[in-house]
Every structure is written in structure tokens, then in C-alpha cells.
Short mmCIF file of C-alpha atoms in Angstrom, two decimals:
data_model
loop_
_atom_site.label_atom_id
_atom_site.label_comp_id
_atom_site.label_asym_id
_atom_site.label_seq_id
_atom_site.Cartn_x
_atom_site.Cartn_y
_atom_site.Cartn_z
CA UNK A 1 -21.69 -26.51 -7.06
CA UNK A 2 -19.99 -23.16 -7.67
CA UNK A 3 -18.57 -22.58 -11.13
CA UNK A 4 -14.77 -22.70 -11.25
CA UNK A 5 -12.99 -19.74 -12.80
CA UNK A 6 -9.47 -19.87 -14.19
CA UNK A 7 -6.88 -17.15 -13.81
CA UNK A 8 -7.57 -16.21 -17.45
CA UNK A 9 -11.28 -15.84 -16.65
CA UNK A 10 -10.45 -13.51 -13.78
CA UNK A 11 -8.14 -11.47 -15.98
CA UNK A 12 -10.83 -11.24 -18.69
CA UNK A 13 -13.34 -9.86 -16.19
CA UNK A 14 -10.91 -7.20 -14.97
CA UNK A 15 -9.94 -6.32 -18.54
CA UNK A 16 -13.61 -5.92 -19.49
CA UNK A 17 -14.22 -3.82 -16.37
CA UNK A 18 -11.37 -1.45 -17.25
CA UNK A 19 -12.36 -1.39 -20.91
CA UNK A 20 -15.79 -0.10 -19.88
CA UNK A 21 -14.38 2.25 -17.26
CA UNK A 22 -11.08 3.69 -18.53
CA UNK A 23 -11.10 6.45 -15.89
CA UNK A 24 -11.21 4.01 -12.98
CA UNK A 25 -9.47 4.99 -9.77
CA UNK A 26 -7.14 2.18 -8.65
CA UNK A 27 -6.85 1.92 -4.85
CA UNK A 28 -4.01 -0.33 -3.71
CA UNK A 29 -3.05 -1.78 -0.36
CA UNK A 30 -0.42 -3.93 1.35
CA UNK A 31 -1.54 -7.12 -0.41
CA UNK A 32 -0.12 -5.79 -3.68
CA UNK A 33 3.40 -5.60 -2.23
CA UNK A 34 3.59 -9.03 -0.57
CA UNK A 35 4.98 -10.50 -3.80
CA UNK A 36 7.84 -8.00 -3.43
CA UNK A 37 8.76 -9.52 -0.07
CA UNK A 38 7.01 -6.95 2.14
CA UNK A 39 4.79 -8.61 4.77
CA UNK A 40 1.09 -7.76 4.96
CA UNK A 41 -0.59 -6.36 8.06
CA UNK A 42 -3.60 -8.68 8.04
CA UNK A 43 -4.66 -12.28 7.52
CA UNK A 44 -7.31 -13.44 5.05
CA UNK A 45 -10.07 -12.55 7.48
CA UNK A 46 -8.82 -8.97 7.68
CA UNK A 47 -7.59 -9.41 11.27
CA UNK A 48 -4.44 -7.49 12.10
CA UNK A 49 -1.41 -9.60 12.97
CA UNK A 50 1.06 -8.98 15.78
CA UNK A 51 1.29 -6.32 18.43
CA UNK A 52 -0.56 -2.99 18.23
CA UNK A 53 1.20 -0.38 16.06
CA UNK A 54 2.93 2.71 17.41
CA UNK A 55 0.63 5.72 17.38
CA UNK A 56 1.74 9.11 16.13
CA UNK A 57 0.83 11.10 19.25
CA UNK A 58 2.77 8.62 21.42
CA UNK A 59 5.82 8.86 19.15
CA UNK A 60 5.92 12.65 19.27
CA UNK A 61 5.69 12.94 23.05
CA UNK A 62 7.81 9.99 24.26
CA UNK A 63 11.56 9.43 23.88
CA UNK A 64 11.01 5.80 24.92
CA UNK A 65 8.54 5.23 22.08
CA UNK A 66 10.93 6.90 19.63
CA UNK A 67 13.76 4.62 20.75
CA UNK A 68 11.56 1.56 20.36
CA UNK A 69 10.46 2.65 16.88
CA UNK A 70 13.91 3.53 15.56
CA UNK A 71 15.56 0.44 17.04
CA UNK A 72 13.08 -1.83 15.30
CA UNK A 73 13.23 0.24 12.11
CA UNK A 74 17.02 0.07 12.06
CA UNK A 75 16.75 -3.72 11.78
CA UNK A 76 13.64 -3.91 9.58
CA UNK A 77 14.08 -1.09 7.07
CA UNK A 78 16.81 -2.75 4.95
CA UNK A 79 14.33 -5.45 3.91
CA UNK A 80 11.91 -2.82 2.66
CA UNK A 81 14.71 -0.81 1.04
CA UNK A 82 15.71 -3.83 -1.05
CA UNK A 83 12.14 -4.54 -2.23
CA UNK A 84 11.45 -4.09 -5.92
CA UNK A 85 8.17 -3.70 -7.85
CA UNK A 86 6.49 -6.97 -8.74
CA UNK A 87 4.45 -7.81 -11.83
CA UNK A 88 1.33 -6.32 -10.22
CA UNK A 89 2.98 -2.90 -9.80
CA UNK A 90 4.37 -3.11 -13.32
CA UNK A 91 0.97 -4.02 -14.77
CA UNK A 92 -0.66 -1.00 -13.12
CA UNK A 93 2.03 1.22 -14.65
CA UNK A 94 1.29 -0.45 -17.99
CA UNK A 95 -2.44 0.16 -17.65
CA UNK A 96 -1.68 3.84 -17.03
CA UNK A 97 0.53 3.99 -20.14
CA UNK A 98 -2.23 2.64 -22.41
CA UNK A 99 -4.88 4.90 -20.88
CA UNK A 100 -7.00 2.19 -19.25
CA UNK A 101 -7.05 3.69 -15.74
CA UNK A 102 -7.52 7.20 -14.44
CA UNK A 103 -5.27 7.55 -11.40
CA UNK A 104 -3.72 5.44 -8.64
CA UNK A 105 -4.27 5.99 -4.94
CA UNK A 106 -2.16 3.82 -2.64
CA UNK A 107 -2.33 3.12 1.07
CA UNK A 108 1.21 1.75 0.85
CA UNK A 109 4.26 3.72 1.93
CA UNK A 110 6.85 1.57 0.12
CA UNK A 111 7.22 3.76 -3.00
CA UNK A 112 7.00 0.78 -5.35
CA UNK A 113 4.38 2.31 -7.65
CA UNK A 114 6.68 5.17 -8.53
CA UNK A 115 9.62 2.82 -8.98
CA UNK A 116 7.48 0.72 -11.37
CA UNK A 117 6.87 3.82 -13.51
CA UNK A 118 3.38 4.91 -12.48
CA UNK A 119 3.14 8.71 -12.76
CA UNK A 120 -0.37 9.50 -11.51
CA UNK A 121 0.01 7.97 -8.05
CA UNK A 122 -1.00 9.62 -4.78
CA UNK A 123 0.58 8.09 -1.66
CA UNK A 124 -2.27 8.53 0.80
CA UNK A 125 -0.18 7.65 3.86
CA UNK A 126 3.14 9.13 2.72
CA UNK A 127 6.44 7.48 1.84
CA UNK A 128 8.63 5.57 4.31
CA UNK A 129 11.78 6.47 2.37
CA UNK A 130 11.59 10.08 3.55
CA UNK A 131 12.09 11.36 7.11
CA UNK A 132 10.95 14.76 8.41
CA UNK A 133 12.20 16.94 11.26
CA UNK A 134 9.36 17.78 13.64
CA UNK A 135 11.00 21.10 14.55
CA UNK A 136 12.18 22.68 11.28
CA UNK A 137 10.40 20.42 8.72
CA UNK A 138 13.68 19.54 6.93
CA UNK A 139 13.43 16.36 4.87
CA UNK A 140 16.04 13.58 4.76
CA UNK A 141 16.35 10.34 2.80
CA UNK A 142 15.66 7.34 5.02
CA UNK A 143 18.97 5.86 3.83
CA UNK A 144 20.80 8.85 5.36
CA UNK A 145 19.07 8.24 8.69
CA UNK A 146 20.00 4.56 8.50
CA UNK A 147 23.62 5.65 8.36
CA UNK A 148 23.14 7.67 11.56
CA UNK A 149 21.43 4.76 13.31
CA UNK A 150 24.18 2.30 12.43
CA UNK A 151 26.93 4.74 13.41
CA UNK A 152 25.31 5.57 16.75
CA UNK A 153 24.29 1.99 17.63
CA UNK A 154 26.97 -0.44 16.40
CA UNK A 155 25.89 -2.98 19.01
CA UNK A 156 22.76 -3.66 16.93
CA UNK A 157 24.45 -3.96 13.55
CA UNK A 158 23.72 -7.28 11.89
CA UNK A 159 20.92 -8.24 14.30
CA UNK A 160 18.48 -10.78 12.88
CA UNK A 161 14.72 -10.45 13.19
CA UNK A 162 11.58 -11.38 11.30
CA UNK A 163 10.62 -8.50 8.98
CA UNK A 164 7.25 -6.83 9.55
CA UNK A 165 5.26 -4.39 7.39
CA UNK A 166 6.61 -0.95 6.53
CA UNK A 167 10.20 -1.56 7.58
CA UNK A 168 9.43 -2.76 11.10
CA UNK A 169 10.97 -5.90 12.63
CA UNK A 170 10.08 -8.30 15.43
CA UNK A 171 12.90 -7.38 17.74
CA UNK A 172 12.79 -5.89 21.21
CA UNK A 173 16.29 -4.71 22.17
CA UNK A 174 17.04 -5.21 25.83
CA UNK A 175 19.09 -2.04 26.15
CA UNK A 176 16.78 0.59 24.69
CA UNK A 177 17.84 3.07 27.35
CA UNK A 178 21.27 3.29 25.70
CA UNK A 179 19.92 3.41 22.13
CA UNK A 180 20.90 6.68 20.44
CA UNK A 181 18.26 8.39 18.34
CA UNK A 182 18.90 9.98 14.95
CA UNK A 183 18.59 13.75 14.81
CA UNK A 184 18.10 16.58 12.34
CA UNK A 185 21.47 17.80 11.05
CA UNK A 186 19.94 21.22 10.35
CA UNK A 187 18.56 22.05 13.80
CA UNK A 188 19.18 19.03 16.03
CA UNK A 189 15.45 18.32 16.19
CA UNK A 190 13.42 15.11 16.44
CA UNK A 191 13.10 12.98 13.32
CA UNK A 192 9.98 11.05 12.34
CA UNK A 193 9.17 9.01 9.21
CA UNK A 194 7.19 11.15 6.78
CA UNK A 195 4.17 8.85 6.93
CA UNK A 196 0.72 8.91 8.51
CA UNK A 197 1.00 6.95 11.75
CA UNK A 198 -1.96 5.27 13.40
CA UNK A 199 -3.82 7.87 15.43
CA UNK A 200 -2.93 10.62 12.95
CA UNK A 201 -4.97 12.02 10.08
CA UNK A 202 -4.12 12.16 6.40
CA UNK A 203 -3.13 15.79 5.64
CA UNK A 204 -6.21 17.75 4.48
CA UNK A 205 -4.65 18.82 1.16
CA UNK A 206 -3.81 15.20 0.32
CA UNK A 207 -7.30 14.08 1.30
CA UNK A 208 -8.83 16.75 -0.95
CA UNK A 209 -6.82 15.49 -3.94
CA UNK A 210 -7.85 11.89 -3.25
CA UNK A 211 -11.53 12.81 -3.00
CA UNK A 212 -11.28 14.76 -6.25
CA UNK A 213 -9.75 11.72 -7.93
CA UNK A 214 -12.69 9.60 -6.80
CA UNK A 215 -15.16 12.20 -8.08
CA UNK A 216 -13.48 12.24 -11.52
CA UNK A 217 -13.32 8.45 -11.74
CA UNK A 218 -15.99 6.39 -13.50
CA UNK A 219 -15.32 3.30 -11.35
CA UNK A 220 -13.17 2.00 -8.51
CA UNK A 221 -10.74 -0.93 -8.66
CA UNK A 222 -9.38 -2.09 -5.29
CA UNK A 223 -6.14 -4.10 -5.42
CA UNK A 224 -4.66 -5.89 -2.42
CA UNK A 225 -6.55 -4.11 0.35
CA UNK A 226 -8.88 -5.48 3.02
CA UNK A 227 -10.22 -1.91 3.39
CA UNK A 228 -10.35 -2.35 7.17
CA UNK A 229 -8.87 1.14 7.63
CA UNK A 230 -11.48 3.82 6.98
CA UNK A 231 -9.11 5.99 4.93
CA UNK A 232 -9.45 3.34 2.20
CA UNK A 233 -12.98 2.10 2.86
CA UNK A 234 -14.41 5.61 2.48
CA UNK A 235 -13.71 5.50 -1.27
CA UNK A 236 -15.93 2.42 -1.63
CA UNK A 237 -18.67 4.28 0.22
CA UNK A 238 -18.23 7.25 -2.12
CA UNK A 239 -18.31 5.07 -5.22
CA UNK A 240 -21.45 3.29 -4.05
CA UNK A 241 -23.20 6.57 -3.25
CA UNK A 242 -22.37 7.89 -6.73
CA UNK A 243 -23.51 4.69 -8.46
CA UNK A 244 -20.00 3.87 -9.68
CA UNK A 245 -19.14 0.17 -10.02
CA UNK A 246 -16.51 -1.35 -7.72
CA UNK A 247 -14.23 -4.30 -8.45
CA UNK A 248 -11.67 -5.81 -6.09
CA UNK A 249 -8.71 -8.16 -6.44
CA UNK A 250 -7.85 -9.35 -2.94
CA UNK A 251 -6.91 -12.61 -1.27
CA UNK A 252 -9.42 -12.74 1.56
CA UNK A 253 -12.29 -10.79 3.04
CA UNK A 254 -12.68 -7.05 2.64
CA UNK A 255 -14.73 -4.59 4.63
CA UNK A 256 -16.58 -3.70 1.42
CA UNK A 257 -17.53 -7.21 0.26
CA UNK A 258 -21.24 -6.32 0.25
CA UNK A 259 -20.54 -3.25 -1.94
CA UNK A 260 -18.54 -5.00 -4.66
CA UNK A 261 -19.79 -5.67 -8.16
CA UNK A 262 -16.84 -7.97 -8.87
CA UNK A 263 -14.53 -9.69 -6.43
CA UNK A 264 -11.52 -11.70 -7.56
CA UNK A 265 -9.89 -13.75 -4.81
CA UNK A 266 -6.53 -14.11 -6.50
CA UNK A 267 -3.08 -12.55 -6.46
CA UNK A 268 -2.89 -9.24 -8.30
CA UNK A 269 0.57 -10.30 -9.47
CA UNK A 270 -1.14 -13.05 -11.49
CA UNK A 271 -4.33 -11.32 -12.63
CA UNK A 272 -3.22 -7.81 -13.61
CA UNK A 273 -0.46 -8.72 -16.11
CA UNK A 274 -2.92 -10.93 -18.00
CA UNK A 275 -5.57 -8.19 -17.95
CA UNK A 276 -2.99 -5.74 -19.31
CA UNK A 277 -2.09 -8.19 -22.07
CA UNK A 278 -5.75 -8.54 -23.09
CA UNK A 279 -6.27 -4.78 -23.18
CA UNK A 280 -3.03 -4.20 -25.07
CA UNK A 281 -3.98 -6.72 -27.72
CA UNK A 282 -7.24 -4.90 -28.31
CA UNK A 283 -10.84 -6.01 -28.22
CA UNK A 284 -10.70 -7.42 -31.74
CA UNK A 285 -8.22 -10.07 -30.57
CA UNK A 286 -9.78 -11.12 -27.27
CA UNK A 287 -12.62 -13.18 -28.68
CA UNK A 288 -10.54 -16.15 -29.74
CA UNK A 289 -8.96 -17.95 -26.80
CA UNK A 290 -10.46 -15.90 -23.97
CA UNK A 291 -14.07 -16.49 -22.89
CA UNK A 292 -16.45 -13.56 -22.82
CA UNK A 293 -17.52 -13.14 -19.20
CA UNK A 294 -20.26 -10.65 -18.28
CA UNK A 295 -19.49 -8.04 -15.68
CA UNK A 296 -22.70 -8.69 -13.76
CA UNK A 297 -21.56 -12.06 -12.45
CA UNK A 298 -21.38 -10.75 -8.90
CA UNK A 299 -18.99 -11.76 -6.15
CA UNK A 300 -17.09 -15.02 -6.66
#
């Protein structure tokens, strides 16, 4: 019979991991933000839910795809805009403040790490709260574009739909042909969220920074990511090749399960605040009510 671990045991293992590896790179994914009300892409088996995502090349070449994207985003984005950092985001910011992590690399585009107060965060896939003109490269707040969308398409104001990840929504308007697109107020050009769409590559300069962060790190902590997308999984491959230990906090299977030294199948919102508390108290105070758990216990 497998040994049962409490939430405090899990937190103690993560605290010990970060105590040994204070320059750990923290890689976060959509599972971290579910407690903030933002839906995840995948189920516990790592299988993607719902319809296939819009691909960047299709968006840039097709007015019909742009209308579909912006119509759904007009309905879904307010849910994301109202999201606030949860205790997992706040704990990561706290770990940065006390010098127990090196840097944070996120696959999320929701901007919640920055809002929580994390300074050393690199948004690998961009930030959904910024929109870029494909012609002149002017940048606009997503809230400004929402104003355009609602002004141009009053027939869709107040529509109800199930929210989906990254400000999408499960709605298929029947009159997309009449849907008016937002436009750049500088040059009249086509607007696109300033994020890495499926089918597009992470900008080379951003990739170079992320790889440098992994090289500087003494370990890797994965939080809330199934690692099914290679842009995240590659960092586990790099850590393994360099002999750097890998820990993960994720509800469900990950693509890197066979590479992990520690796997905690729990909510980061529950584990990380306790780990932060243990590390803040100091090692001289963790021997009393918290069991000492070795880091070589393997995958739970």
C-alpha cells in the first residue's frame, strides 16, 4: 500500500528542494491560474479539451478567421480581465522576495505573475493584455480594443458563453459576416493579440533569454503545466541533460513524468504558500511540527 502524504508533507518536500536549489528556474503553466477562474487547456491526462485552436498563419491571412477570433474574444476576454492572482502566484512572488528561486518562466499569457509582484518573470508566449498592429507594430491595451469591439458590434454586447482559456469563449456567432473587426488607430492596419499563437514560434530573442535562465539555474520547478507543448518540455530535457534536478507540482500527468525527481499531484495554490511559510520561518524552526522528508523519494 502506497504511503499517504499530507499537504504539509508535500510543502516540506518543495521547501527542502528550494532550500537546496535557491537558483531554481520556476516554469509555470495554465494549471497555476485555474484557481483564479481561468480555465485550463487540458484534462488530467494531458489531453486538450475542445475544438482545435486558431493558428497564427491562418489568422494573419484570413479575414474570416480574424472575425471568428475577435468575436469569441469579445465575449471571453472580460472573464480573463477580471482574474486576479491566487495564492500560488503570490507564493511565487514571495519566494522571489526571500531569494529562494532564481527566475520565473511562464507559458501563461494572463499577466498574473506580474500583478502578484514577481519581477523576474519572462512571459514565454507573450501577454494577452496587449495587442499589436501587424502593419506598423503599434501596441494597444487589450481594454482599448475591447472598447472598439463593443462599439462596432453592439448586437453581441452582453452575450453569454462558457469561458475558455486565454480569453476565448464557447460562442459561434451566426452573423460573423457582419462582425466588424478592430483596427489600428495609427495606420488602419490589422490587429492581433501580442501572443504566440499555435503554429508560430517564440521570438528568437525571448527564446535566448529563456535558455540562458535555464543554464544559470541549479534546478527546475514546474508548476501547473502538463508540458505537452514542446516550448515548455524542452526545459525539462535541458535540465536532465545538465544533471539538474526537476520537481513538479501538477494535478495530472505530465510529458516529463519519467524525468522528474519529485512529483506532487496537488494544487499549487495549496502547496506553495505552505512551502513559502516553511522557508520564511527558517530551517531552525522547521524541525518541530513538520516531518523531515528526503528529496530522493521519487515520484508520488
